[in-house]
Short mmCIF file of C-alpha atoms and ligand atoms in Angstrom, two decimals:
data_model
loop_
_atom_site.label_atom_id
_atom_site.label_comp_id
_atom_site.label_asym_id
_atom_site.label_seq_id
_atom_site.Cartn_x
_atom_site.Cartn_y
_atom_site.Cartn_z
CA MET A 1 0.00 0.00 0.00
CA LYS A 2 1.26 3.49 -0.86
CA PRO A 3 2.34 5.37 2.29
CA LEU A 4 -0.03 8.17 3.36
CA LYS A 5 1.63 11.58 3.39
CA PHE A 6 1.07 13.86 6.35
CA ALA A 7 2.16 17.05 8.08
CA VAL A 8 2.56 17.60 11.81
CA ILE A 9 1.14 20.87 13.12
CA GLY A 10 2.87 21.74 16.39
CA THR A 11 6.29 20.50 17.54
CA GLY A 12 6.10 20.88 21.32
CA PHE A 13 6.63 18.20 24.01
CA TRP A 14 4.09 15.71 22.64
CA ALA A 15 5.47 15.74 19.06
CA ASN A 16 8.66 14.11 20.38
CA TYR A 17 6.60 10.95 20.99
CA GLN A 18 3.80 11.27 18.43
CA ILE A 19 6.29 11.37 15.53
CA PRO A 20 8.38 8.29 16.49
CA ALA A 21 5.10 6.49 17.25
CA TRP A 22 4.07 7.14 13.62
CA PHE A 23 7.38 5.72 12.40
CA GLU A 24 6.81 2.69 14.64
CA VAL A 25 3.43 2.12 12.93
CA GLY A 26 4.83 2.65 9.40
CA GLY A 27 2.75 3.19 6.26
CA VAL A 28 3.13 6.98 6.50
CA GLU A 29 5.53 9.64 5.23
CA LEU A 30 6.05 12.84 7.19
CA ILE A 31 6.36 15.65 4.63
CA ALA A 32 6.32 18.88 6.65
CA LEU A 33 6.28 20.40 10.12
CA TYR A 34 4.72 23.62 11.40
CA ASN A 35 5.48 25.41 14.64
CA ARG A 36 4.92 29.07 15.49
CA THR A 37 8.52 29.13 16.79
CA ARG A 38 10.47 28.07 13.74
CA ALA A 39 13.60 27.03 15.66
CA LYS A 40 11.60 24.39 17.52
CA ALA A 41 10.27 22.94 14.27
CA GLU A 42 13.78 22.96 12.81
CA ARG A 43 15.16 21.02 15.76
CA VAL A 44 12.42 18.37 15.42
CA ALA A 45 12.87 18.25 11.61
CA GLN A 46 16.55 17.58 12.05
CA GLN A 47 15.93 14.90 14.67
CA PHE A 48 13.41 13.00 12.51
CA GLY A 49 14.66 13.87 9.00
CA VAL A 50 11.64 15.91 7.91
CA PRO A 51 12.31 17.86 4.67
CA ASN A 52 10.03 20.93 5.08
CA VAL A 53 9.61 23.38 7.98
CA TYR A 54 7.15 26.28 8.36
CA ASP A 55 6.19 28.87 10.95
CA THR A 56 3.11 29.88 8.95
CA ILE A 57 0.34 27.31 8.69
CA ASP A 58 -1.10 28.74 5.46
CA GLU A 59 2.25 28.54 3.73
CA LEU A 60 2.63 24.89 4.68
CA LEU A 61 -0.88 24.03 3.49
CA ASP A 62 -0.61 26.10 0.29
CA ASN A 63 2.67 24.42 -0.64
CA HIS A 64 1.81 20.84 0.28
CA ALA A 65 -1.98 20.32 0.42
CA HIS A 66 -1.91 18.78 -3.08
CA GLU A 67 0.34 15.94 -1.91
CA LEU A 68 -0.85 15.49 1.69
CA ASP A 69 -3.41 12.89 2.81
CA PHE A 70 -3.87 14.21 6.35
CA VAL A 71 -2.59 16.51 9.05
CA ASP A 72 -1.81 15.59 12.64
CA ILE A 73 -2.56 18.57 14.90
CA ILE A 74 -0.51 18.47 18.12
CA THR A 75 -0.92 22.06 19.26
CA ASP A 76 -2.60 23.55 22.35
CA VAL A 77 -6.38 23.26 22.44
CA ASP A 78 -7.01 26.94 21.64
CA THR A 79 -5.77 26.47 18.06
CA HIS A 80 -7.68 23.27 17.27
CA VAL A 81 -10.68 24.91 15.58
CA LEU A 82 -8.53 27.19 13.44
CA PHE A 83 -6.09 24.54 12.26
CA THR A 84 -8.82 21.94 11.73
CA THR A 85 -10.76 24.46 9.62
CA LYS A 86 -7.73 25.39 7.53
CA ALA A 87 -6.89 21.74 6.80
CA ALA A 88 -10.52 20.76 6.13
CA GLU A 89 -10.94 23.67 3.70
CA ARG A 90 -8.04 22.23 1.70
CA GLY A 91 -9.72 18.82 1.61
CA LEU A 92 -7.37 17.14 4.10
CA ASP A 93 -8.41 14.58 6.69
CA VAL A 94 -7.59 15.70 10.22
CA ILE A 95 -6.25 14.01 13.31
CA CYS A 96 -6.34 16.33 16.32
CA GLN A 97 -5.00 15.83 19.84
CA LYS A 98 -7.36 15.70 22.77
CA PRO A 99 -8.93 17.72 24.29
CA MET A 100 -10.93 18.25 21.11
CA GLY A 101 -11.89 21.91 21.61
CA PRO A 102 -11.84 24.59 24.32
CA SER A 103 -15.66 24.44 24.58
CA LEU A 104 -18.52 22.25 23.47
CA ASN A 105 -19.38 24.79 20.75
CA ASP A 106 -15.84 24.70 19.42
CA ALA A 107 -15.89 20.91 19.29
CA GLN A 108 -19.23 21.07 17.48
CA GLN A 109 -17.74 23.55 15.00
CA MET A 110 -14.88 21.14 14.27
CA LEU A 111 -17.39 18.40 13.49
CA THR A 112 -19.40 20.73 11.27
CA VAL A 113 -16.48 22.11 9.22
CA CYS A 114 -15.14 18.62 8.57
CA GLN A 115 -18.56 17.30 7.65
CA GLN A 116 -19.18 20.22 5.29
CA ALA A 117 -15.76 19.81 3.67
CA GLY A 118 -16.31 16.04 3.32
CA VAL A 119 -13.14 15.17 5.26
CA ARG A 120 -12.67 12.78 8.15
CA LEU A 121 -11.96 14.02 11.65
CA TYR A 122 -10.30 11.86 14.28
CA ILE A 123 -9.30 12.73 17.81
CA HIS A 124 -6.01 11.37 19.09
CA GLU A 125 -7.36 9.99 22.37
CA ASN A 126 -4.87 7.38 23.50
CA PHE A 127 -5.64 6.33 27.12
CA ARG A 128 -8.23 3.74 26.02
CA TRP A 129 -5.43 2.17 23.93
CA GLN A 130 -3.20 1.44 26.92
CA THR A 131 -2.32 -2.26 27.23
CA PRO A 132 -3.77 -2.62 30.77
CA ILE A 133 -7.02 -0.84 29.83
CA ARG A 134 -7.49 -3.13 26.80
CA ALA A 135 -6.76 -6.17 29.02
CA LEU A 136 -9.32 -4.98 31.58
CA LYS A 137 -11.91 -4.53 28.82
CA SER A 138 -11.25 -8.13 27.66
CA VAL A 139 -11.96 -9.39 31.19
CA LEU A 140 -15.24 -7.43 31.27
CA ASP A 141 -16.20 -8.66 27.77
CA SER A 142 -15.47 -12.27 28.75
CA GLY A 143 -18.41 -12.07 31.16
CA VAL A 144 -16.42 -13.70 33.96
CA ILE A 145 -17.46 -11.12 36.59
CA GLY A 146 -21.07 -11.00 35.38
CA LYS A 147 -22.93 -7.77 34.75
CA PRO A 148 -20.92 -4.87 36.20
CA PHE A 149 -22.90 -2.65 38.60
CA LYS A 150 -20.26 -0.39 40.16
CA ALA A 151 -16.81 0.95 39.18
CA ARG A 152 -14.07 3.34 40.17
CA VAL A 153 -11.69 4.86 37.62
CA SER A 154 -8.87 6.70 39.29
CA PHE A 155 -6.02 8.98 38.19
CA CYS A 156 -4.54 10.49 41.38
CA SER A 157 -0.97 11.71 41.43
CA ALA A 158 1.51 14.31 42.64
CA PHE A 159 3.70 14.03 39.50
CA PRO A 160 5.14 17.46 38.54
CA VAL A 161 3.28 17.48 35.23
CA PHE A 162 3.86 21.24 34.76
CA ASP A 163 7.64 20.70 34.35
CA ASN A 164 7.14 19.09 30.91
CA GLN A 165 3.87 20.80 29.97
CA PRO A 166 4.08 24.30 31.53
CA PHE A 167 1.04 25.61 29.61
CA LEU A 168 -1.17 23.33 31.71
CA ALA A 169 -0.58 25.63 34.71
CA ASP A 170 -2.14 28.55 32.80
CA LEU A 171 -5.39 26.82 31.87
CA ASP A 172 -8.50 28.14 33.62
CA GLN A 173 -10.01 24.68 33.17
CA PHE A 174 -7.27 22.19 33.89
CA ILE A 175 -7.73 18.67 35.20
CA LEU A 176 -11.13 17.88 33.70
CA THR A 177 -9.97 18.97 30.24
CA ASP A 178 -6.49 17.45 30.37
CA ILE A 179 -6.98 14.24 32.38
CA GLY A 180 -10.78 14.18 32.52
CA SER A 181 -10.86 13.89 28.72
CA HIS A 182 -8.90 10.65 29.09
CA ILE A 183 -10.60 9.30 32.20
CA LEU A 184 -14.15 10.01 31.07
CA ASP A 185 -13.30 8.48 27.69
CA ILE A 186 -12.09 5.34 29.49
CA CYS A 187 -15.42 5.26 31.38
CA ARG A 188 -17.30 5.37 28.05
CA PHE A 189 -14.99 2.76 26.52
CA LEU A 190 -15.48 0.35 29.42
CA PHE A 191 -19.10 0.96 30.36
CA GLY A 192 -20.89 2.70 27.48
CA GLU A 193 -22.67 6.04 27.50
CA ALA A 194 -23.62 8.01 30.61
CA GLU A 195 -27.14 8.98 31.53
CA SER A 196 -26.28 11.67 34.10
CA LEU A 197 -23.37 12.96 36.15
CA TYR A 198 -22.52 14.95 39.26
CA CYS A 199 -19.15 16.60 39.82
CA GLN A 200 -17.20 18.53 42.46
CA THR A 201 -13.88 20.26 41.79
CA THR A 202 -11.15 21.91 43.92
CA ARG A 203 -7.86 23.70 43.35
CA VAL A 204 -5.17 22.67 45.86
CA ASN A 205 -2.00 23.95 44.14
CA PRO A 206 -2.04 27.77 44.51
CA GLN A 207 0.44 28.20 41.63
CA ILE A 208 -1.93 27.10 38.88
CA ASN A 209 -5.06 28.72 37.46
CA GLY A 210 -7.43 25.81 37.06
CA GLU A 211 -8.81 23.02 39.21
CA ASP A 212 -6.41 20.17 40.03
CA VAL A 213 -8.94 17.85 41.70
CA ALA A 214 -12.23 16.59 40.25
CA ASN A 215 -14.61 13.90 41.48
CA VAL A 216 -17.28 12.79 39.04
CA LEU A 217 -20.08 10.35 39.77
CA LEU A 218 -21.63 8.98 36.58
CA ARG A 219 -24.78 6.95 36.15
CA MET A 220 -24.34 4.93 32.99
CA GLU A 221 -27.20 3.93 30.68
CA SER A 222 -26.51 0.31 31.70
CA GLY A 223 -27.44 1.23 35.28
CA LEU A 224 -23.82 0.99 36.52
CA THR A 225 -22.57 3.79 38.77
CA CYS A 226 -19.03 4.89 38.07
CA TYR A 227 -16.88 7.07 40.29
CA ALA A 228 -14.22 8.83 38.19
CA GLU A 229 -11.66 10.59 40.36
CA MET A 230 -8.70 12.64 39.24
CA SER A 231 -6.13 14.72 41.08
CA TYR A 232 -2.67 16.21 40.66
CA ALA A 233 -2.53 17.08 44.37
CA SER A 234 -2.37 13.52 45.73
CA LEU A 235 0.88 12.66 47.51
CA LEU A 236 0.25 8.93 47.96
CA GLU A 237 2.32 6.05 49.33
CA ARG A 238 2.82 4.84 45.74
CA GLU A 239 3.05 7.37 42.93
CA ALA A 240 1.12 5.81 40.04
CA PHE A 241 1.62 8.44 37.29
CA PRO A 242 0.54 8.08 34.55
CA GLN A 243 -1.39 4.90 35.33
CA THR A 244 -5.17 4.79 35.54
CA LEU A 245 -6.26 2.44 38.31
CA VAL A 246 -9.66 0.79 37.96
CA SER A 247 -11.90 -1.46 40.00
CA VAL A 248 -15.14 -2.98 38.74
CA GLU A 249 -17.67 -5.04 40.63
CA GLY A 250 -20.08 -7.33 38.83
CA ALA A 251 -22.83 -9.76 39.76
CA ALA A 252 -20.41 -12.71 39.66
CA GLY A 253 -17.12 -11.17 40.78
CA SER A 254 -14.78 -8.23 40.52
CA VAL A 255 -11.71 -7.08 38.64
CA VAL A 256 -9.06 -4.65 39.81
CA LEU A 257 -6.39 -2.97 37.68
CA THR A 258 -3.80 -1.93 40.22
CA ASN A 259 -0.25 -0.48 40.23
CA ASP A 260 2.34 -1.86 37.80
CA TYR A 261 -0.32 -3.16 35.36
CA VAL A 262 -1.44 -5.99 37.63
CA LEU A 263 -4.97 -7.28 36.99
CA LYS A 264 -6.71 -9.29 39.70
CA THR A 265 -9.94 -11.03 38.76
CA THR A 266 -11.95 -12.47 41.61
CA THR A 267 -14.87 -14.89 41.32
CA ALA A 268 -16.35 -17.55 43.60
CA ASN A 269 -13.43 -19.76 42.48
CA GLY A 270 -10.80 -17.37 43.88
CA THR A 271 -8.52 -14.67 42.48
CA VAL A 272 -6.54 -14.89 39.24
CA THR A 273 -3.62 -12.44 38.84
CA THR A 274 -2.28 -11.46 35.42
CA HIS A 275 0.08 -8.76 34.15
CA ALA A 276 -0.75 -6.37 31.31
CA THR A 277 2.64 -4.74 30.86
CA PRO A 278 2.80 -2.25 27.96
CA PRO A 279 5.38 -2.64 25.17
CA ASN A 280 8.65 -0.85 25.70
CA TYR A 281 9.80 1.61 23.01
CA SER A 282 13.30 3.10 23.03
CA TRP A 283 11.95 6.58 22.16
CA ALA A 284 9.38 6.64 24.98
CA ASP A 285 10.03 8.60 28.17
CA PRO A 286 10.13 5.91 30.91
CA ASP A 287 8.07 8.22 33.18
CA TYR A 288 5.26 8.09 30.58
CA ALA A 289 5.82 4.53 29.27
CA VAL A 290 2.23 3.28 29.41
CA VAL A 291 0.92 6.44 27.73
CA HIS A 292 3.62 6.76 25.09
CA SER A 293 3.22 3.13 23.99
CA SER A 294 -0.53 3.68 23.63
CA ILE A 295 0.17 6.37 20.99
CA VAL A 296 1.31 3.56 18.67
CA ALA A 297 -1.91 1.56 19.14
CA CYS A 298 -4.04 4.67 18.74
CA ASN A 299 -2.24 5.76 15.55
CA GLN A 300 -2.51 2.22 14.17
CA ASN A 301 -6.27 2.31 14.66
CA LEU A 302 -6.65 5.73 13.01
CA LEU A 303 -4.38 4.78 10.11
CA ALA A 304 -6.42 1.66 9.37
CA ASP A 305 -9.43 3.92 8.88
CA LEU A 306 -7.49 6.52 6.88
CA GLN A 307 -6.24 3.81 4.52
CA GLU A 308 -9.80 3.01 3.51
CA PRO A 309 -10.35 4.49 0.04
CA ASP A 310 -14.04 5.07 0.88
CA ARG A 311 -13.86 8.57 2.37
CA GLN A 312 -16.80 7.86 4.66
CA GLY A 313 -14.38 5.61 6.52
CA ALA A 314 -14.94 1.95 7.16
CA GLY A 315 -15.85 2.49 10.77
CA LEU A 316 -12.48 1.14 11.87
CA ALA A 317 -11.48 4.14 13.97
CA GLU A 318 -12.72 4.21 17.56
CA THR A 319 -11.98 7.81 18.36
CA THR A 320 -13.62 9.65 15.50
CA GLY A 321 -14.59 13.30 16.04
CA ALA A 322 -18.23 12.24 16.46
CA ASP A 323 -17.32 9.63 19.07
CA ASN A 324 -15.02 11.93 21.00
CA PHE A 325 -17.66 14.65 21.01
CA GLU A 326 -19.53 12.43 23.50
CA THR A 327 -16.49 12.52 25.79
CA VAL A 328 -16.28 16.31 25.40
CA ARG A 329 -19.96 16.52 26.43
CA LEU A 330 -19.07 14.73 29.68
CA VAL A 331 -16.15 17.09 30.37
CA TYR A 332 -18.26 20.25 30.02
CA ALA A 333 -21.24 18.69 31.79
CA ALA A 334 -18.85 18.04 34.70
CA TYR A 335 -17.86 21.72 34.83
CA ASP A 336 -21.51 22.67 34.63
CA SER A 337 -22.41 20.30 37.45
CA ALA A 338 -19.61 21.59 39.70
CA LYS A 339 -20.62 25.19 39.06
CA ARG A 340 -24.33 24.59 39.74
CA ASN A 341 -23.86 21.83 42.33
CA GLU A 342 -26.45 19.83 40.42
CA VAL A 343 -26.85 16.48 38.70
CA ILE A 344 -26.71 17.02 34.92
CA PRO A 345 -28.90 14.78 32.74
CA LEU A 346 -27.10 13.69 29.58
CA LYS A 347 -29.57 11.66 27.57
CA ARG A 348 -30.39 13.27 24.24
O1 89V B 1 -1.90 12.99 27.63
C1 89V B 1 -1.98 13.95 28.37
O2 89V B 1 -3.00 14.55 28.42
C2 89V B 1 -0.89 14.47 29.18
C3 89V B 1 -0.16 13.56 30.12
C4 89V B 1 -0.36 13.91 31.55
C5 89V B 1 -0.38 12.09 29.98
O3 89V B 1 1.09 13.89 29.76
O4 89V B 1 -1.20 15.66 29.78
#
């Protein structure tokens, strides 16, 4: 199959992992890079052998749209609508990092512009692609614990995340957009759509603008109640960053995903322990290993869809724009709930 040609928009921290993850997948050719600070793009171009560098998005698109198949947008959330629109207008399929947009309206606009332009929109949402999360889902799908009725999905840490991603400290809406996008997406992946939610938030770290603690209680359409908790203010006995820890109780047993990718499945016959260790890539930052390896699986899934000649897509991609919009709805419903101190109904 002919490799698909693409451009990377944004060469900050995340591009250092997104790009080698693409090379790991194969079947793609990176033609050009854009970054508003040209020197940064040049450094990344040199590191990965990319032939073209721009600090003006229009120039990149004008020069290369004819040969590109898609763009991979890895910039801060505030630019997602603009860059998605510019690429869609040139007929290019778009992959965009989570969080999809800085508001529900913005996310809706991204869906609309791509639909009107007849291009495909995907959101790079990788947490559901982590090896331990996929293994947990297999246990649930096997039916061994029966029908799940209660769950806890937890991302609580004191990792100095602002050292590598300083812009996160400036966000007025922080943990629900950055980590909540992932955690609430995992909830949807594991348990289906939510019917309502209630949320409380707090800011513990006085040096950041947004909330760094959020507790969300979801009632899923299946009837399961799911407690999704996230915090960057949790100095715990064991630092779990960037692992998501999960426990699920079902009518016939329970399953726990605990530290170091250990899965314990308990039924009337006892407890079975397995390990769901993620693959190790030389280019991954060991502090982020489980997340960085999931970029490969996520990209693989999106590429399979992009390779379909039928531009409607073959339904191979999990995290399409339309799918991820449902996660974005949960994120902003959580803010709404916290602000009003009310349960927010979500059924359409
Ligand atoms: O993927 C992310 O949203 C990042 C992480 C904390 C994993 O680096 O912010």
